[in-house]
Structures are given as structure tokens and as C-alpha cells.
Tab-separated table of C-alpha atoms and ligand atoms in Angstrom:
chain	number	residue	atom	x	y	z
A	1	MET	CA	70.158	23.960	92.384
A	2	LYS	CA	72.459	23.818	95.367
A	3	ARG	CA	75.477	23.886	93.136
A	4	LYS	CA	74.172	26.876	91.222
A	5	LEU	CA	73.524	28.725	94.448
A	6	LEU	CA	77.009	27.935	95.699
A	7	MET	CA	78.511	29.094	92.412
A	8	ALA	CA	76.503	32.297	92.548
A	9	LEU	CA	77.594	32.886	96.129
A	10	LEU	CA	81.206	32.221	95.321
A	11	PHE	CA	80.934	34.412	92.279
A	12	SER	CA	79.505	37.363	94.143
A	13	LEU	CA	82.101	36.868	96.876
A	14	LEU	CA	84.798	36.984	94.244
A	15	ILE	CA	83.327	40.100	92.677
A	16	GLY	CA	83.132	41.666	96.111
A	17	LEU	CA	86.737	40.850	96.829
A	18	LEU	CA	87.887	42.131	93.481
A	19	ALA	CA	85.905	45.286	93.935
A	20	ALA	CA	87.368	45.801	97.393
A	21	CYS	CA	90.944	45.311	96.200
A	22	GLY	CA	90.366	47.195	93.009
A	23	GLY	CA	88.679	49.939	94.911
A	24	SER	CA	91.520	50.563	97.268
A	25	ASP	CA	94.077	50.170	94.503
A	26	ASP	CA	92.207	52.637	92.417
A	27	ALA	CA	92.125	55.129	95.222
A	28	ASP	CA	95.872	54.861	95.784
A	29	ASP	CA	96.653	55.005	92.110
A	30	GLY	CA	94.352	57.904	91.658
A	31	GLU	CA	96.109	59.912	94.318
A	32	ALA	CA	99.582	58.944	93.260
A	33	SER	CA	99.087	59.505	89.580
A	34	GLY	CA	97.314	62.787	90.241
A	35	ASP	CA	100.299	64.034	92.227
A	36	ASP	CA	102.704	62.416	89.824
A	37	ALA	CA	101.342	64.466	87.017
A	38	ALA	CA	101.724	67.676	88.990
A	39	THR	CA	104.972	67.255	90.891
A	40	ASP	CA	106.558	64.098	89.581
A	41	ASP	CA	106.557	62.657	93.064
A	42	GLY	CA	103.413	61.546	94.785
A	43	ASP	CA	104.189	61.759	98.456
A	44	LYS	CA	106.611	64.634	98.648
A	45	GLU	CA	105.935	67.096	101.408
A	46	VAL	CA	105.844	70.751	100.412
A	47	TYR	CA	107.964	72.891	102.722
A	48	THR	CA	107.113	76.515	103.420
A	49	VAL	CA	109.842	79.069	102.808
A	50	ALA	CA	109.267	82.372	104.568
A	51	THR	CA	110.782	85.393	102.876
A	52	ASP	CA	110.359	89.133	102.427
A	53	ASN	CA	109.129	90.946	99.318
A	54	GLY	CA	111.014	94.222	99.649
A	55	TYR	CA	114.703	93.522	100.159
A	56	VAL	CA	116.573	94.249	96.930
A	57	PRO	CA	118.306	92.367	95.420
A	58	PHE	CA	117.725	89.364	97.677
A	59	GLU	CA	113.935	89.096	97.521
A	60	TYR	CA	111.534	91.568	95.989
A	61	ILE	CA	108.628	91.804	93.612
A	62	ASP	CA	109.696	92.490	90.054
A	63	GLU	CA	107.658	95.476	88.904
A	64	ASP	CA	107.163	94.255	85.353
A	65	SER	CA	106.328	90.611	85.963
A	66	GLY	CA	104.880	90.855	89.459
A	67	ASP	CA	107.032	87.816	90.354
A	68	LEU	CA	108.992	87.270	93.524
A	69	VAL	CA	112.632	87.398	92.411
A	70	GLY	CA	116.127	87.841	93.839
A	71	PHE	CA	119.342	86.179	94.870
A	72	ASP	CA	117.775	84.417	97.870
A	73	ILE	CA	114.880	83.187	95.739
A	74	ASP	CA	117.176	81.709	93.085
A	75	LEU	CA	119.470	80.227	95.723
A	76	ILE	CA	116.786	78.472	97.757
A	77	THR	CA	115.127	77.239	94.553
A	78	ALA	CA	118.433	75.706	93.415
A	79	LEU	CA	119.017	74.271	96.903
A	80	ALA	CA	115.566	72.668	96.975
A	81	GLU	CA	116.250	71.128	93.587
A	82	GLU	CA	119.616	69.818	94.747
A	83	ALA	CA	118.080	68.425	97.946
A	84	ASP	CA	115.116	67.048	95.987
A	85	ILE	CA	112.448	68.733	98.093
A	86	GLU	CA	109.389	70.754	97.157
A	87	ILE	CA	109.044	74.320	98.440
A	88	GLU	CA	106.496	77.112	98.365
A	89	PHE	CA	107.069	80.740	99.322
A	90	GLU	CA	105.231	82.795	101.883
A	91	THR	CA	106.103	86.486	102.097
A	92	LEU	CA	105.827	88.601	105.205
A	93	GLU	CA	107.659	91.356	107.044
A	94	PHE	CA	111.169	90.662	108.198
A	95	ASP	CA	110.532	90.787	111.953
A	96	GLY	CA	107.641	88.358	111.421
A	97	ILE	CA	109.994	86.016	109.569
A	98	VAL	CA	112.510	86.002	112.430
A	99	ALA	CA	109.811	85.422	115.054
A	100	GLY	CA	107.951	82.875	112.904
A	101	ILE	CA	110.929	80.673	112.119
A	102	GLY	CA	111.908	80.736	115.783
A	103	SER	CA	108.504	79.436	116.797
A	104	GLY	CA	108.233	76.838	114.019
A	105	ARG	CA	105.592	78.546	111.918
A	106	PHE	CA	107.612	77.912	108.740
A	107	ASP	CA	109.985	75.152	107.681
A	108	ILE	CA	112.649	77.377	106.138
A	109	ALA	CA	113.382	81.112	106.115
A	110	ILE	CA	115.678	82.956	103.737
A	111	ALA	CA	115.627	86.726	103.975
A	112	GLY	CA	119.131	88.148	104.109
A	113	MET	CA	119.043	87.167	107.757
A	114	THR	CA	122.244	87.755	109.675
A	115	ILE	CA	123.452	84.938	111.884
A	116	THR	CA	123.590	86.432	115.381
A	117	GLU	CA	124.156	84.833	118.766
A	118	GLU	CA	120.828	86.113	119.979
A	119	ARG	CA	118.925	84.592	117.056
A	120	GLU	CA	120.842	81.344	117.429
A	121	GLU	CA	119.054	80.826	120.732
A	122	SER	CA	115.833	80.060	118.860
A	123	ILE	CA	117.028	79.475	115.294
A	124	ASP	CA	119.380	77.000	113.607
A	125	PHE	CA	121.302	78.469	110.673
A	126	THR	CA	123.142	76.929	107.752
A	127	GLN	CA	126.736	77.858	107.065
A	128	PRO	CA	126.979	81.475	105.841
A	129	TYR	CA	125.798	81.970	102.251
A	130	TYR	CA	126.521	85.682	101.838
A	131	GLU	CA	128.845	88.113	103.547
A	132	ALA	CA	127.314	91.523	104.090
A	133	GLY	CA	127.984	94.362	106.528
A	134	LEU	CA	126.297	97.544	107.660
A	135	ILE	CA	126.825	100.883	105.988
A	136	LEU	CA	125.704	104.412	106.682
A	137	ALA	CA	124.189	106.496	103.874
A	138	VAL	CA	123.162	110.144	103.629
A	139	GLN	CA	121.539	112.395	101.075
A	140	ASP	CA	124.028	113.536	98.456
A	141	GLY	CA	125.560	116.814	99.582
A	142	ASN	CA	125.178	116.240	103.333
A	143	ASP	CA	128.675	116.686	104.725
A	144	GLU	CA	127.705	116.682	108.391
A	145	ILE	CA	127.847	112.917	108.651
A	146	GLU	CA	130.979	111.314	107.316
A	147	SER	CA	131.086	108.218	109.445
A	148	ILE	CA	129.371	106.424	112.311
A	149	ASP	CA	131.280	108.713	114.709
A	150	ASP	CA	129.065	111.619	113.623
A	151	VAL	CA	125.626	110.141	114.336
A	152	ASP	CA	125.170	110.950	118.023
A	153	GLY	CA	122.183	113.234	118.457
A	154	LYS	CA	121.227	112.824	114.798
A	155	VAL	CA	118.095	111.149	113.446
A	156	ILE	CA	119.149	107.835	111.955
A	157	ALA	CA	116.609	105.759	110.070
A	158	THR	CA	116.647	101.985	109.780
A	159	ARG	CA	114.459	98.914	109.688
A	160	THR	CA	112.557	97.553	112.682
A	161	GLY	CA	114.044	94.399	114.145
A	162	SER	CA	117.226	94.551	112.068
A	163	THR	CA	120.823	94.177	113.122
A	164	SER	CA	121.241	97.860	112.172
A	165	GLN	CA	118.695	98.922	114.750
A	166	GLU	CA	120.521	96.835	117.315
A	167	TYR	CA	123.878	98.289	116.274
A	168	LEU	CA	122.612	101.854	116.685
A	169	THR	CA	121.112	101.087	120.076
A	170	GLU	CA	124.226	99.438	121.403
A	171	ASN	CA	126.957	101.595	119.903
A	172	THR	CA	125.624	105.115	119.419
A	173	ASP	CA	123.541	107.885	120.955
A	174	ALA	CA	121.662	108.469	117.731
A	175	GLU	CA	117.959	109.182	117.724
A	176	ILE	CA	116.781	105.979	116.064
A	177	GLU	CA	113.803	105.960	113.729
A	178	ALA	CA	112.907	102.384	112.840
A	179	PHE	CA	110.481	101.649	110.001
A	180	PRO	CA	108.697	98.405	109.138
A	181	ALA	CA	109.784	98.819	105.496
A	182	ILE	CA	113.308	99.989	104.688
A	183	ILE	CA	112.086	101.965	101.692
A	184	GLU	CA	110.463	104.404	104.130
A	185	ALA	CA	113.825	104.921	105.807
A	186	TYR	CA	115.466	105.701	102.461
A	187	GLN	CA	112.666	108.033	101.461
A	188	ASN	CA	112.904	109.863	104.770
A	189	VAL	CA	116.592	110.492	104.219
A	190	LEU	CA	115.984	111.660	100.646
A	191	ALA	CA	113.250	114.001	101.896
A	192	GLY	CA	115.560	115.420	104.542
A	193	ARG	CA	113.467	114.145	107.456
A	194	SER	CA	116.169	111.784	108.716
A	195	ASP	CA	119.872	112.639	108.701
A	196	ALA	CA	121.102	109.220	107.603
A	197	VAL	CA	120.156	105.580	107.235
A	198	LEU	CA	122.050	102.553	108.536
A	199	TYR	CA	121.423	99.230	106.827
A	200	ASP	CA	122.955	96.248	105.050
A	201	LEU	CA	125.508	97.345	102.436
A	202	PRO	CA	124.226	95.319	99.450
A	203	ASN	CA	120.694	96.657	99.945
A	204	VAL	CA	121.815	100.280	100.371
A	205	GLN	CA	124.064	100.020	97.322
A	206	TYR	CA	121.425	98.434	95.133
A	207	TYR	CA	118.767	100.921	96.173
A	208	SER	CA	121.055	103.879	95.735
A	209	GLU	CA	122.136	102.829	92.235
A	210	LYS	CA	118.859	101.547	90.848
A	211	ASP	CA	116.185	103.516	92.643
A	212	ALA	CA	117.699	106.696	94.065
A	213	ASP	CA	119.653	107.929	91.060
A	214	GLY	CA	122.747	108.395	93.185
A	215	GLU	CA	120.894	110.783	95.528
A	216	LEU	CA	121.662	108.456	98.422
A	217	VAL	CA	125.386	108.060	99.049
A	218	THR	CA	127.231	105.751	101.395
A	219	VAL	CA	129.683	107.219	103.898
A	220	GLY	CA	132.389	105.741	106.100
A	221	GLU	CA	133.572	102.187	106.422
A	222	LYS	CA	131.539	99.015	106.275
A	223	LEU	CA	130.629	98.284	109.896
A	224	THR	CA	130.531	94.766	111.332
A	225	GLY	CA	130.694	91.509	109.437
A	226	GLU	CA	127.227	90.184	108.739
A	227	ASP	CA	126.996	86.605	107.575
A	228	TYR	CA	123.627	85.655	106.146
A	229	GLY	CA	122.347	82.192	106.932
A	230	ILE	CA	119.310	80.192	105.895
A	231	ALA	CA	117.158	79.753	108.977
A	232	PHE	CA	115.321	76.797	110.531
A	233	THR	CA	113.449	76.145	113.703
A	234	LYS	CA	115.769	74.741	116.352
A	235	GLY	CA	116.355	71.029	115.870
A	236	SER	CA	114.953	70.918	112.318
A	237	GLU	CA	116.250	67.960	110.334
A	238	LEU	CA	116.034	70.024	107.169
A	239	ARG	CA	118.942	72.199	108.253
A	240	ASP	CA	121.571	69.584	107.443
A	241	VAL	CA	119.862	68.650	104.194
A	242	ILE	CA	119.955	72.244	102.949
A	243	ASP	CA	123.418	72.850	104.392
A	244	ASP	CA	124.790	69.843	102.493
A	245	ALA	CA	123.103	71.058	99.320
A	246	LEU	CA	124.715	74.481	99.876
A	247	THR	CA	128.144	72.874	100.140
A	248	THR	CA	127.491	71.071	96.856
A	249	LEU	CA	126.321	74.217	95.047
A	250	LYS	CA	129.351	76.141	96.325
A	251	GLU	CA	131.608	73.362	95.012
A	252	ASN	CA	129.974	72.766	91.642
A	253	GLY	CA	129.805	76.414	90.563
A	254	THR	CA	126.022	76.832	90.761
A	255	TYR	CA	126.346	79.203	93.719
A	256	ASP	CA	128.842	81.367	91.801
A	257	ASP	CA	126.574	81.512	88.771
A	258	ILE	CA	123.638	82.731	90.853
A	259	TYR	CA	125.889	85.206	92.679
A	260	GLU	CA	127.227	86.582	89.426
A	261	GLU	CA	123.772	87.011	88.044
A	262	TRP	CA	122.722	89.267	90.910
A	263	PHE	CA	125.927	90.967	91.954
A	264	GLY	CA	127.837	91.026	88.693
A	265	GLU	CA	131.026	89.443	89.914
A	266	ARG	CA	132.070	86.249	91.563
A	267	PRO	CA	132.371	86.229	95.353
A	268	GLU	CA	135.859	86.771	96.707
A	269	GLY	CA	138.006	83.693	97.139
A	270	THR	CA	136.336	81.604	94.469
B	301	LIG	N1	120.699	91.479	107.761
B	301	LIG	C1	119.814	92.262	108.566
B	301	LIG	C2	119.280	91.418	109.687
B	301	LIG	O1	119.404	90.235	109.648
B	301	LIG	C3	118.672	92.847	107.784
B	301	LIG	C4	117.931	91.851	106.993
B	301	LIG	C5	116.712	92.406	106.356
B	301	LIG	N2	116.112	91.434	105.535
B	301	LIG	C6	114.941	91.613	104.922
B	301	LIG	N3	114.493	90.649	104.170
B	301	LIG	N4	114.266	92.720	105.084
B	301	LIG	O2	118.724	91.933	110.626
């Protein structure tokens, strides 16, 4: 009797122990294998990438597929792969991206963002990944504005919170009209409501060729050098990880391939 009782006790203790171990193992396995199936790596953090959805050809919604596409999108996707991190995109307006990355709302921001001293006070940037510049554009046939020297007293459209807006404020006496979406600035010029638009050269060029049927023409020289950088909250450890990956992609030709796909030719000096 006593022996049986002891055996039963021991047995149930054993079962209990097994169940406890098995239970916790199961839970872990369950989680890991669930994630494994989806992402191939159970405990990888997913980093948020803030970007725009209306900045051709860097990030915009493809009309046919409805997908977020562009040079920046392909570049950060390749960088995340190289750095072996998971990312997900969040789209919002450009000024919100600049403010949000400064305050740590997102992990990464890529949005054709120019590296400026002012932004560097609250943002850490990678090395430059694209060299842009500002350009003035008018409606085809407007010969009143031939360069930035002709904009004083004229209505010049641009995007809110952009380096173009800052340039106009600091260097001209133009009447600045800043819009939350650059497309409105272009449309205003094409409708004759604004005299010209000042914005980043690659965006103006792309819009003018693909969307404006040559009705919007650039005038004058490219103003300023604008180096785009990928942005991080100050002190972010991810900055170096992505910067190293960028160096690798520039060296191994991946960067050039992506560049060529969106801009047709390889960047100068490569
Ligand atoms: N390069 C300019 C800037 O940094 C304009 C960038 C606009 N980017 C955008 N995704 N809308 O101010």
C-alpha cells in the first residue's frame, strides 16, 4: 500500500514536472516556429521606416499596382536585406517625417531628405546616397523668369518645410506659396496661378517629363548642392549599421543597379 502510494505520488510529480517543462518548451517553440515560418527569424525586431508617398521617383504610389515604389524604397529594402534587419513602411507628409524622426517616432526615415546643418541638430544622417540640387521651373512659354535672379516680387510655389522654401526665404524677395503636396505647386504653375516653382531637380525633371507633357520647363542653373541622407533619431545605433550596408552596396554594384533602374544611367564617378 505505502509503496503504491509513494509510486503514485512520484509518478504524478514526474508528470507534473514533465508537463511544466513541456509546457514552457511548447510555448517557446510555438512562438519561435510561428515567427520562423513568417520571417525566417523568430526574434527579429521590425523597424519602422517613415517615407512619403508623393515624391517621384523616390517614393510614390504606383497608379497601376497601388504599391509604394521608388528609388528610396528599393534602396532601403536592399539596405535592410544587407544589414539583415526587418523593416515596415509608414507613409506620411514630408514635414511630419522630418519632425517625427527628430523626436524618435520612427526608427528610420528615407524621403529624399537633404542633409542640412539645421536638421543635423536633431537628426543623425548616413553618408550621402544621392546628390540633388534645387531648380526653378516655369510654364512653357513664360520668358519673364529665366533664372533665380528674376523671382523677386513674383509668386513662387514650393513645398512646405522643404529646403526650397528655406532657400527662397533666405535668398530672395519672392512671394512664397508653400503647399503641403508638391503636386499642387506644379499644378498652380501650369494653371498660371504661380509664376514658377522651386524644388529638387530630380523631382521637377521627372514630373515635367512623365506627368506634365513638357508643359513645365526648368530654367537657370541648378542651385545649391543637396545631398540626400537616410535619417535616424540622434544617437540611434542603427545609423552605423545602415551606413555600413550603404558602403557595401556602393562597392558591390547593387547601388548602381538600383540607380540605373530609376534614373537610367549610372551615377557620376562610378
Ligand atoms: N530635399 C528636400 C528637403 O529635404 C525636399 C525633399 C522632399 N521629400 C519628399 N519626400 N517630399 O527638404
